[in-house]
């Protein structure tokens, strides 16, 4: 079930994840004195410009017809107009489609917490099929993460997986949420299930390596990240993670090489920003940290 559409490929998914990022749960290496992982991203005044909206899938969907398509098309570029369209449509009997579009527009307008609540109500009350409702709960979990509430995000993601237990997108999403809550063992369980369904899913391999690192299972983490890079040699998140693992093992030159490569292949990404911070901190020297 593709809930994201092409704009979410790093977290793709990530997000993403995620996406996800979406990679807010990733922690730069302690050896360069980077603080503990920052909390989930909080909403900014214009998240539609900074965070990918968790847009509805092509199938399954809560509604059909030109009004639904038109409203969703407005979300990417003009959430205010999407909201006006959804409200007018709702007033004339738009039903689930209008409510869905309005909730997603709220994310673009900087109200992810309100959007998440509405999406959860819609997921619970819609007469659509289970897969479509699972997609809505998945969007609610992403909105809760944008609002900085990982506990509510976990609840919504779990509801989604109750309806679609074998959806790898939902499993990866919940793994990221579990990691944000420092539940790295539980994150591994979700990632193992996702990888059993899609063995070559690079983002899941990267997240798994990071979770293993947090559990002090460095050798397994190295093997996992190398598997990801064999599949995608220029994946920025994988290179960032390998650099962290190299730094932890005392290979400062190798770490710097990976982080410089991140900046080259994805210069505007969060991964590049973290890589640049790691390079700068590693240049400070142990005596100054």
PDB file of C-alpha atoms in Angstrom:
ATOM      1  CA  UNK A   1       0.000   0.000   0.000  1.00  0.00           C
ATOM      2  CA  UNK A   2       1.681   3.212  -1.121  1.00  0.00           C
ATOM      3  CA  UNK A   3       0.448   5.896   1.230  1.00  0.00           C
ATOM      4  CA  UNK A   4       3.035   8.474   0.426  1.00  0.00           C
ATOM      5  CA  UNK A   5       3.233   9.178  -3.295  1.00  0.00           C
ATOM      6  CA  UNK A   6       6.638   9.998  -4.810  1.00  0.00           C
ATOM      7  CA  UNK A   7       7.469  12.994  -2.612  1.00  0.00           C
ATOM      8  CA  UNK A   8       8.256  10.888   0.463  1.00  0.00           C
ATOM      9  CA  UNK A   9      11.077   8.701  -0.787  1.00  0.00           C
ATOM     10  CA  UNK A  10      13.509   9.080   2.013  1.00  0.00           C
ATOM     11  CA  UNK A  11      11.572   8.834   4.825  1.00  0.00           C
ATOM     12  CA  UNK A  12      12.024   7.653   1.813  1.00  0.00           C
ATOM     13  CA  UNK A  13      10.139   7.926   3.369  1.00  0.00           C
ATOM     14  CA  UNK A  14      11.513   8.631   4.994  1.00  0.00           C
ATOM     15  CA  UNK A  15       9.699  10.733   5.686  1.00  0.00           C
ATOM     16  CA  UNK A  16      11.808   9.790   6.315  1.00  0.00           C
ATOM     17  CA  UNK A  17      11.419   8.312   6.855  1.00  0.00           C
ATOM     18  CA  UNK A  18      10.415   9.690   7.437  1.00  0.00           C
ATOM     19  CA  UNK A  19      11.470  11.180   6.884  1.00  0.00           C
ATOM     20  CA  UNK A  20      11.292  11.057   8.340  1.00  0.00           C
ATOM     21  CA  UNK A  21      12.951  11.982   7.577  1.00  0.00           C
ATOM     22  CA  UNK A  22      12.523  12.338   9.318  1.00  0.00           C
ATOM     23  CA  UNK A  23      15.749  11.088  10.696  1.00  0.00           C
ATOM     24  CA  UNK A  24      15.404  13.082  13.910  1.00  0.00           C
ATOM     25  CA  UNK A  25      15.990  10.020  16.109  1.00  0.00           C
ATOM     26  CA  UNK A  26      19.459   9.479  14.701  1.00  0.00           C
ATOM     27  CA  UNK A  27      22.222  10.429  17.137  1.00  0.00           C
ATOM     28  CA  UNK A  28      25.605  11.792  15.953  1.00  0.00           C
ATOM     29  CA  UNK A  29      28.595   9.928  17.426  1.00  0.00           C
ATOM     30  CA  UNK A  30      29.308  10.430  21.127  1.00  0.00           C
ATOM     31  CA  UNK A  31      33.036  10.535  20.417  1.00  0.00           C
ATOM     32  CA  UNK A  32      32.609  13.956  18.871  1.00  0.00           C
ATOM     33  CA  UNK A  33      30.512  15.108  21.808  1.00  0.00           C
ATOM     34  CA  UNK A  34      27.232  15.560  19.988  1.00  0.00           C
ATOM     35  CA  UNK A  35      24.272  15.824  22.330  1.00  0.00           C
ATOM     36  CA  UNK A  36      21.576  13.203  22.676  1.00  0.00           C
ATOM     37  CA  UNK A  37      19.189  12.903  19.724  1.00  0.00           C
ATOM     38  CA  UNK A  38      16.905  15.886  19.331  1.00  0.00           C
ATOM     39  CA  UNK A  39      13.180  15.429  19.964  1.00  0.00           C
ATOM     40  CA  UNK A  40      10.787  14.834  17.076  1.00  0.00           C
ATOM     41  CA  UNK A  41      10.451  17.820  14.813  1.00  0.00           C
ATOM     42  CA  UNK A  42       8.102  20.521  16.042  1.00  0.00           C
ATOM     43  CA  UNK A  43       5.820  22.321  13.614  1.00  0.00           C
ATOM     44  CA  UNK A  44       7.183  25.432  11.972  1.00  0.00           C
ATOM     45  CA  UNK A  45       5.104  28.315  10.653  1.00  0.00           C
ATOM     46  CA  UNK A  46       5.184  26.841   7.162  1.00  0.00           C
ATOM     47  CA  UNK A  47       5.710  23.065   7.445  1.00  0.00           C
ATOM     48  CA  UNK A  48       4.297  22.552   3.974  1.00  0.00           C
ATOM     49  CA  UNK A  49       7.495  24.150   2.685  1.00  0.00           C
ATOM     50  CA  UNK A  50       9.823  22.182   4.989  1.00  0.00           C
ATOM     51  CA  UNK A  51       8.203  18.802   5.652  1.00  0.00           C
ATOM     52  CA  UNK A  52       6.623  16.440   3.133  1.00  0.00           C
ATOM     53  CA  UNK A  53       2.893  16.157   3.627  1.00  0.00           C
ATOM     54  CA  UNK A  54       1.644  12.603   4.252  1.00  0.00           C
ATOM     55  CA  UNK A  55      -0.578  12.697   1.196  1.00  0.00           C
ATOM     56  CA  UNK A  56      -3.235  10.080   0.421  1.00  0.00           C
ATOM     57  CA  UNK A  57      -2.516   7.113  -1.809  1.00  0.00           C
ATOM     58  CA  UNK A  58      -3.786   6.519  -5.280  1.00  0.00           C
ATOM     59  CA  UNK A  59      -5.429   3.359  -3.951  1.00  0.00           C
ATOM     60  CA  UNK A  60      -7.046   2.624  -1.565  1.00  0.00           C
ATOM     61  CA  UNK A  61      -8.670   5.994  -0.875  1.00  0.00           C
ATOM     62  CA  UNK A  62     -11.468   7.306   1.294  1.00  0.00           C
ATOM     63  CA  UNK A  63     -13.304   8.883  -1.628  1.00  0.00           C
ATOM     64  CA  UNK A  64     -13.343   9.156  -5.395  1.00  0.00           C
ATOM     65  CA  UNK A  65     -14.317  11.783  -7.896  1.00  0.00           C
ATOM     66  CA  UNK A  66     -13.027  15.080  -9.274  1.00  0.00           C
ATOM     67  CA  UNK A  67     -13.626  17.097  -6.094  1.00  0.00           C
ATOM     68  CA  UNK A  68     -11.390  14.775  -4.071  1.00  0.00           C
ATOM     69  CA  UNK A  69      -8.720  14.862  -6.759  1.00  0.00           C
ATOM     70  CA  UNK A  70      -8.879  18.659  -7.047  1.00  0.00           C
ATOM     71  CA  UNK A  71      -8.651  19.169  -3.298  1.00  0.00           C
ATOM     72  CA  UNK A  72      -5.693  16.836  -2.910  1.00  0.00           C
ATOM     73  CA  UNK A  73      -3.910  18.479  -5.838  1.00  0.00           C
ATOM     74  CA  UNK A  74      -4.052  21.821  -4.001  1.00  0.00           C
ATOM     75  CA  UNK A  75      -2.366  20.454  -0.875  1.00  0.00           C
ATOM     76  CA  UNK A  76       1.206  20.502  -2.142  1.00  0.00           C
ATOM     77  CA  UNK A  77       1.307  24.128  -3.254  1.00  0.00           C
ATOM     78  CA  UNK A  78      -1.588  25.947  -1.592  1.00  0.00           C
ATOM     79  CA  UNK A  79      -2.896  24.426   1.649  1.00  0.00           C
ATOM     80  CA  UNK A  80      -4.980  27.534   2.378  1.00  0.00           C
ATOM     81  CA  UNK A  81      -6.875  27.125  -0.872  1.00  0.00           C
ATOM     82  CA  UNK A  82      -7.163  23.387  -0.212  1.00  0.00           C
ATOM     83  CA  UNK A  83      -8.752  24.185   3.143  1.00  0.00           C
ATOM     84  CA  UNK A  84     -11.228  26.620   1.569  1.00  0.00           C
ATOM     85  CA  UNK A  85     -12.091  24.068  -1.085  1.00  0.00           C
ATOM     86  CA  UNK A  86     -12.547  21.308   1.503  1.00  0.00           C
ATOM     87  CA  UNK A  87     -14.781  23.456   3.722  1.00  0.00           C
ATOM     88  CA  UNK A  88     -16.991  24.488   0.815  1.00  0.00           C
ATOM     89  CA  UNK A  89     -17.165  20.902  -0.379  1.00  0.00           C
ATOM     90  CA  UNK A  90     -18.009  19.660   3.124  1.00  0.00           C
ATOM     91  CA  UNK A  91     -20.880  22.152   3.319  1.00  0.00           C
ATOM     92  CA  UNK A  92     -22.425  20.535   0.250  1.00  0.00           C
ATOM     93  CA  UNK A  93     -22.038  16.943   1.433  1.00  0.00           C
ATOM     94  CA  UNK A  94     -18.395  16.178   0.713  1.00  0.00           C
ATOM     95  CA  UNK A  95     -18.275  13.499   3.400  1.00  0.00           C
ATOM     96  CA  UNK A  96     -15.082  11.608   4.180  1.00  0.00           C
ATOM     97  CA  UNK A  97     -13.224  13.055   1.205  1.00  0.00           C
ATOM     98  CA  UNK A  98     -13.773  16.645   2.307  1.00  0.00           C
ATOM     99  CA  UNK A  99     -12.893  15.867   5.927  1.00  0.00           C
ATOM    100  CA  UNK A 100      -9.735  14.060   4.826  1.00  0.00           C
ATOM    101  CA  UNK A 101      -8.528  16.895   2.627  1.00  0.00           C
ATOM    102  CA  UNK A 102      -9.269  19.482   5.333  1.00  0.00           C
ATOM    103  CA  UNK A 103      -7.300  17.529   7.923  1.00  0.00           C
ATOM    104  CA  UNK A 104      -4.279  17.247   5.628  1.00  0.00           C
ATOM    105  CA  UNK A 105      -4.513  20.950   4.795  1.00  0.00           C
ATOM    106  CA  UNK A 106      -4.156  21.684   8.511  1.00  0.00           C
ATOM    107  CA  UNK A 107      -0.714  20.080   8.443  1.00  0.00           C
ATOM    108  CA  UNK A 108       0.324  22.455   5.692  1.00  0.00           C
ATOM    109  CA  UNK A 109      -1.084  25.344   7.725  1.00  0.00           C
ATOM    110  CA  UNK A 110       1.054  24.518  10.762  1.00  0.00           C
ATOM    111  CA  UNK A 111      -1.554  22.679  12.846  1.00  0.00           C
ATOM    112  CA  UNK A 112      -0.352  19.052  12.815  1.00  0.00           C
ATOM    113  CA  UNK A 113      -1.758  18.239  16.265  1.00  0.00           C
ATOM    114  CA  UNK A 114      -5.281  19.267  15.267  1.00  0.00           C
ATOM    115  CA  UNK A 115      -4.838  17.481  11.950  1.00  0.00           C
ATOM    116  CA  UNK A 116      -3.738  14.301  13.717  1.00  0.00           C
ATOM    117  CA  UNK A 117      -6.799  14.296  15.957  1.00  0.00           C
ATOM    118  CA  UNK A 118      -9.099  14.752  12.982  1.00  0.00           C
ATOM    119  CA  UNK A 119      -7.340  12.018  11.036  1.00  0.00           C
ATOM    120  CA  UNK A 120      -7.708   9.611  13.952  1.00  0.00           C
ATOM    121  CA  UNK A 121     -11.435  10.354  14.186  1.00  0.00           C
ATOM    122  CA  UNK A 122     -11.759   9.860  10.459  1.00  0.00           C
ATOM    123  CA  UNK A 123      -9.874   6.572  10.598  1.00  0.00           C
ATOM    124  CA  UNK A 124     -12.190   5.358  13.348  1.00  0.00           C
ATOM    125  CA  UNK A 125     -15.452   6.551  11.814  1.00  0.00           C
ATOM    126  CA  UNK A 126     -15.017   6.078   8.085  1.00  0.00           C
ATOM    127  CA  UNK A 127     -16.911   3.336   6.291  1.00  0.00           C
ATOM    128  CA  UNK A 128     -14.023   2.857   3.891  1.00  0.00           C
ATOM    129  CA  UNK A 129     -12.148  -0.427   3.758  1.00  0.00           C
ATOM    130  CA  UNK A 130      -9.491  -1.434   6.252  1.00  0.00           C
ATOM    131  CA  UNK A 131      -6.526  -0.553   4.050  1.00  0.00           C
ATOM    132  CA  UNK A 132      -7.796   2.972   3.417  1.00  0.00           C
ATOM    133  CA  UNK A 133      -8.440   3.500   7.119  1.00  0.00           C
ATOM    134  CA  UNK A 134      -4.965   2.151   7.919  1.00  0.00           C
ATOM    135  CA  UNK A 135      -3.519   4.747   5.546  1.00  0.00           C
ATOM    136  CA  UNK A 136      -5.380   7.507   7.404  1.00  0.00           C
ATOM    137  CA  UNK A 137      -4.105   6.285  10.776  1.00  0.00           C
ATOM    138  CA  UNK A 138      -0.627   6.210   9.256  1.00  0.00           C
ATOM    139  CA  UNK A 139      -1.014   9.833   8.214  1.00  0.00           C
ATOM    140  CA  UNK A 140      -2.181  10.650  11.742  1.00  0.00           C
ATOM    141  CA  UNK A 141       0.978   9.084  13.153  1.00  0.00           C
ATOM    142  CA  UNK A 142       3.131  11.185  10.829  1.00  0.00           C
ATOM    143  CA  UNK A 143       1.220  14.309  11.856  1.00  0.00           C
ATOM    144  CA  UNK A 144       1.750  13.508  15.547  1.00  0.00           C
ATOM    145  CA  UNK A 145       5.477  13.221  14.888  1.00  0.00           C
ATOM    146  CA  UNK A 146       5.422  16.618  13.196  1.00  0.00           C
ATOM    147  CA  UNK A 147       3.677  17.913  16.323  1.00  0.00           C
ATOM    148  CA  UNK A 148       6.399  16.421  18.526  1.00  0.00           C
ATOM    149  CA  UNK A 149       4.197  13.821  20.250  1.00  0.00           C
ATOM    150  CA  UNK A 150       5.822  10.449  19.672  1.00  0.00           C
ATOM    151  CA  UNK A 151       3.544   8.670  22.162  1.00  0.00           C
ATOM    152  CA  UNK A 152       0.404   9.695  20.257  1.00  0.00           C
ATOM    153  CA  UNK A 153       2.211   8.827  17.012  1.00  0.00           C
ATOM    154  CA  UNK A 154       2.906   5.333  18.337  1.00  0.00           C
ATOM    155  CA  UNK A 155      -0.755   4.842  19.186  1.00  0.00           C
ATOM    156  CA  UNK A 156      -1.906   5.907  15.727  1.00  0.00           C
ATOM    157  CA  UNK A 157       0.714   3.751  13.999  1.00  0.00           C
ATOM    158  CA  UNK A 158      -0.340   0.763  16.068  1.00  0.00           C
ATOM    159  CA  UNK A 159      -3.971   1.285  15.074  1.00  0.00           C
ATOM    160  CA  UNK A 160      -2.856   1.412  11.445  1.00  0.00           C
ATOM    161  CA  UNK A 161      -0.977  -1.868  11.810  1.00  0.00           C
ATOM    162  CA  UNK A 162      -3.997  -3.476  13.442  1.00  0.00           C
ATOM    163  CA  UNK A 163      -5.804  -2.857  10.166  1.00  0.00           C
ATOM    164  CA  UNK A 164      -2.849  -3.623   7.871  1.00  0.00           C
ATOM    165  CA  UNK A 165      -0.360  -5.766   9.827  1.00  0.00           C
ATOM    166  CA  UNK A 166       1.834  -6.582   6.851  1.00  0.00           C
ATOM    167  CA  UNK A 167       2.307  -3.103   5.445  1.00  0.00           C
ATOM    168  CA  UNK A 168       6.069  -2.382   5.310  1.00  0.00           C
ATOM    169  CA  UNK A 169       5.565   1.404   5.179  1.00  0.00           C
ATOM    170  CA  UNK A 170       3.635   1.318   8.431  1.00  0.00           C
ATOM    171  CA  UNK A 171       6.185  -0.993  10.038  1.00  0.00           C
ATOM    172  CA  UNK A 172       9.057   1.327   9.125  1.00  0.00           C
ATOM    173  CA  UNK A 173       7.085   4.344  10.348  1.00  0.00           C
ATOM    174  CA  UNK A 174       6.420   2.729  13.710  1.00  0.00           C
ATOM    175  CA  UNK A 175      10.052   1.648  14.002  1.00  0.00           C
ATOM    176  CA  UNK A 176      11.140   5.271  13.614  1.00  0.00           C
ATOM    177  CA  UNK A 177       8.597   6.292  16.261  1.00  0.00           C
ATOM    178  CA  UNK A 178       9.807   3.563  18.631  1.00  0.00           C
ATOM    179  CA  UNK A 179      13.373   4.771  18.167  1.00  0.00           C
ATOM    180  CA  UNK A 180      12.276   8.331  18.951  1.00  0.00           C
ATOM    181  CA  UNK A 181      10.985   6.879  22.223  1.00  0.00           C
ATOM    182  CA  UNK A 182      14.351   5.101  22.772  1.00  0.00           C
ATOM    183  CA  UNK A 183      12.656   1.701  22.346  1.00  0.00           C
ATOM    184  CA  UNK A 184      15.385   0.403  20.075  1.00  0.00           C
ATOM    185  CA  UNK A 185      14.673  -3.282  20.654  1.00  0.00           C
ATOM    186  CA  UNK A 186      11.025  -2.796  19.678  1.00  0.00           C
ATOM    187  CA  UNK A 187      12.151  -0.762  16.658  1.00  0.00           C
ATOM    188  CA  UNK A 188      14.286  -3.723  15.576  1.00  0.00           C
ATOM    189  CA  UNK A 189      11.263  -6.013  15.779  1.00  0.00           C
ATOM    190  CA  UNK A 190       9.263  -3.769  13.432  1.00  0.00           C
ATOM    191  CA  UNK A 191      12.200  -3.381  11.061  1.00  0.00           C
ATOM    192  CA  UNK A 192      12.754  -7.136  10.967  1.00  0.00           C
ATOM    193  CA  UNK A 193       9.121  -7.599   9.972  1.00  0.00           C
ATOM    194  CA  UNK A 194       9.427  -4.912   7.291  1.00  0.00           C
ATOM    195  CA  UNK A 195      12.609  -6.464   5.906  1.00  0.00           C
ATOM    196  CA  UNK A 196      11.025  -9.911   5.840  1.00  0.00           C
ATOM    197  CA  UNK A 197       8.472  -8.369   3.463  1.00  0.00           C
ATOM    198  CA  UNK A 198      10.941  -6.211   1.506  1.00  0.00           C
ATOM    199  CA  UNK A 199      14.510  -7.508   2.059  1.00  0.00           C
ATOM    200  CA  UNK A 200      16.163  -4.808  -0.051  1.00  0.00           C
ATOM    201  CA  UNK A 201      14.430  -1.805   1.487  1.00  0.00           C
ATOM    202  CA  UNK A 202      17.373   0.543   2.021  1.00  0.00           C
ATOM    203  CA  UNK A 203      15.774   2.918   4.517  1.00  0.00           C
ATOM    204  CA  UNK A 204      14.828  -0.021   6.752  1.00  0.00           C
ATOM    205  CA  UNK A 205      18.392  -1.318   6.607  1.00  0.00           C
ATOM    206  CA  UNK A 206      19.744   2.109   7.566  1.00  0.00           C
ATOM    207  CA  UNK A 207      17.308   2.496  10.454  1.00  0.00           C
ATOM    208  CA  UNK A 208      18.146  -1.017  11.613  1.00  0.00           C
ATOM    209  CA  UNK A 209      21.859  -0.209  11.641  1.00  0.00           C
ATOM    210  CA  UNK A 210      21.199   2.904  13.728  1.00  0.00           C
ATOM    211  CA  UNK A 211      19.050   0.953  16.191  1.00  0.00           C
ATOM    212  CA  UNK A 212      21.767  -1.673  16.524  1.00  0.00           C
ATOM    213  CA  UNK A 213      24.304   1.076  17.203  1.00  0.00           C
ATOM    214  CA  UNK A 214      22.132   2.446  19.989  1.00  0.00           C
ATOM    215  CA  UNK A 215      22.015  -1.051  21.460  1.00  0.00           C
ATOM    216  CA  UNK A 216      25.842  -1.223  21.388  1.00  0.00           C
ATOM    217  CA  UNK A 217      25.794  -3.928  18.725  1.00  0.00           C
ATOM    218  CA  UNK A 218      28.346  -2.172  16.546  1.00  0.00           C
ATOM    219  CA  UNK A 219      29.563  -5.161  14.528  1.00  0.00           C
ATOM    220  CA  UNK A 220      26.022  -6.042  13.458  1.00  0.00           C
ATOM    221  CA  UNK A 221      25.381  -2.369  12.689  1.00  0.00           C
ATOM    222  CA  UNK A 222      28.428  -2.209  10.419  1.00  0.00           C
ATOM    223  CA  UNK A 223      27.290  -5.294   8.518  1.00  0.00           C
ATOM    224  CA  UNK A 224      23.787  -3.864   8.152  1.00  0.00           C
ATOM    225  CA  UNK A 225      24.925  -0.483   6.868  1.00  0.00           C
ATOM    226  CA  UNK A 226      27.262  -2.125   4.385  1.00  0.00           C
ATOM    227  CA  UNK A 227      24.330  -4.146   3.090  1.00  0.00           C
ATOM    228  CA  UNK A 228      22.417  -0.891   2.585  1.00  0.00           C
ATOM    229  CA  UNK A 229      25.331   0.723   0.762  1.00  0.00           C
ATOM    230  CA  UNK A 230      25.774  -2.303  -1.476  1.00  0.00           C
ATOM    231  CA  UNK A 231      22.224  -1.651  -2.654  1.00  0.00           C
ATOM    232  CA  UNK A 232      22.494   2.160  -2.777  1.00  0.00           C
ATOM    233  CA  UNK A 233      26.124   3.371  -2.721  1.00  0.00           C
ATOM    234  CA  UNK A 234      25.190   7.071  -2.622  1.00  0.00           C
ATOM    235  CA  UNK A 235      22.348   6.917  -0.113  1.00  0.00           C
ATOM    236  CA  UNK A 236      22.982   9.948   2.094  1.00  0.00           C
ATOM    237  CA  UNK A 237      21.511   8.514   5.300  1.00  0.00           C
ATOM    238  CA  UNK A 238      23.472   5.280   4.887  1.00  0.00           C
ATOM    239  CA  UNK A 239      26.707   7.201   4.345  1.00  0.00           C
ATOM    240  CA  UNK A 240      25.991   9.362   7.385  1.00  0.00           C
ATOM    241  CA  UNK A 241      25.436   6.283   9.515  1.00  0.00           C
ATOM    242  CA  UNK A 242      28.563   4.534   8.257  1.00  0.00           C
ATOM    243  CA  UNK A 243      30.552   7.646   9.070  1.00  0.00           C
ATOM    244  CA  UNK A 244      29.200   7.558  12.622  1.00  0.00           C
ATOM    245  CA  UNK A 245      30.113   3.899  12.957  1.00  0.00           C
ATOM    246  CA  UNK A 246      33.584   4.525  11.547  1.00  0.00           C
ATOM    247  CA  UNK A 247      34.148   7.372  13.975  1.00  0.00           C
ATOM    248  CA  UNK A 248      33.074   5.177  16.871  1.00  0.00           C
ATOM    249  CA  UNK A 249      35.638   2.597  15.763  1.00  0.00           C
ATOM    250  CA  UNK A 250      38.426   5.169  15.620  1.00  0.00           C
ATOM    251  CA  UNK A 251      38.513   5.587  11.834  1.00  0.00           C
ATOM    252  CA  UNK A 252      38.362   9.372  11.707  1.00  0.00           C
ATOM    253  CA  UNK A 253      39.571   9.576   8.107  1.00  0.00           C
ATOM    254  CA  UNK A 254      36.964   7.101   6.902  1.00  0.00           C
ATOM    255  CA  UNK A 255      34.228   8.918   8.828  1.00  0.00           C
ATOM    256  CA  UNK A 256      35.174  12.245   7.305  1.00  0.00           C
ATOM    257  CA  UNK A 257      35.217  10.704   3.829  1.00  0.00           C
ATOM    258  CA  UNK A 258      31.671   9.396   4.299  1.00  0.00           C
ATOM    259  CA  UNK A 259      30.371  12.691   5.691  1.00  0.00           C
ATOM    260  CA  UNK A 260      31.942  14.687   2.863  1.00  0.00           C
ATOM    261  CA  UNK A 261      30.284  12.321   0.417  1.00  0.00           C
ATOM    262  CA  UNK A 262      26.918  12.966   2.097  1.00  0.00           C
ATOM    263  CA  UNK A 263      27.331  16.691   1.512  1.00  0.00           C
ATOM    264  CA  UNK A 264      28.248  16.048  -2.123  1.00  0.00           C
ATOM    265  CA  UNK A 265      25.353  13.746  -2.986  1.00  0.00           C
ATOM    266  CA  UNK A 266      22.620  15.471  -0.932  1.00  0.00           C
ATOM    267  CA  UNK A 267      23.787  19.027  -0.178  1.00  0.00           C
ATOM    268  CA  UNK A 268      20.406  20.390   0.941  1.00  0.00           C
ATOM    269  CA  UNK A 269      19.390  17.465   3.139  1.00  0.00           C
ATOM    270  CA  UNK A 270      19.188  17.048   6.898  1.00  0.00           C
ATOM    271  CA  UNK A 271      21.785  14.300   6.519  1.00  0.00           C
ATOM    272  CA  UNK A 272      24.183  16.817   4.969  1.00  0.00           C
ATOM    273  CA  UNK A 273      23.581  19.227   7.820  1.00  0.00           C
ATOM    274  CA  UNK A 274      24.376  16.536  10.386  1.00  0.00           C
ATOM    275  CA  UNK A 275      27.423  15.447   8.399  1.00  0.00           C
ATOM    276  CA  UNK A 276      28.741  19.013   8.348  1.00  0.00           C
ATOM    277  CA  UNK A 277      28.209  19.293  12.118  1.00  0.00           C
ATOM    278  CA  UNK A 278      30.077  16.040  12.682  1.00  0.00           C
ATOM    279  CA  UNK A 279      32.984  17.195  10.531  1.00  0.00           C
ATOM    280  CA  UNK A 280      33.173  20.485  12.396  1.00  0.00           C
ATOM    281  CA  UNK A 281      33.059  18.808  15.804  1.00  0.00           C
ATOM    282  CA  UNK A 282      35.659  16.230  14.838  1.00  0.00           C
ATOM    283  CA  UNK A 283      38.011  19.084  13.898  1.00  0.00           C
ATOM    284  CA  UNK A 284      37.763  20.628  17.357  1.00  0.00           C
ATOM    285  CA  UNK A 285      39.959  17.926  18.859  1.00  0.00           C
ATOM    286  CA  UNK A 286      39.552  15.837  22.016  1.00  0.00           C
ATOM    287  CA  UNK A 287      41.180  18.420  24.277  1.00  0.00           C
ATOM    288  CA  UNK A 288      38.546  21.023  23.443  1.00  0.00           C
ATOM    289  CA  UNK A 289      35.462  18.816  23.701  1.00  0.00           C
TER     290      UNK A 289
END
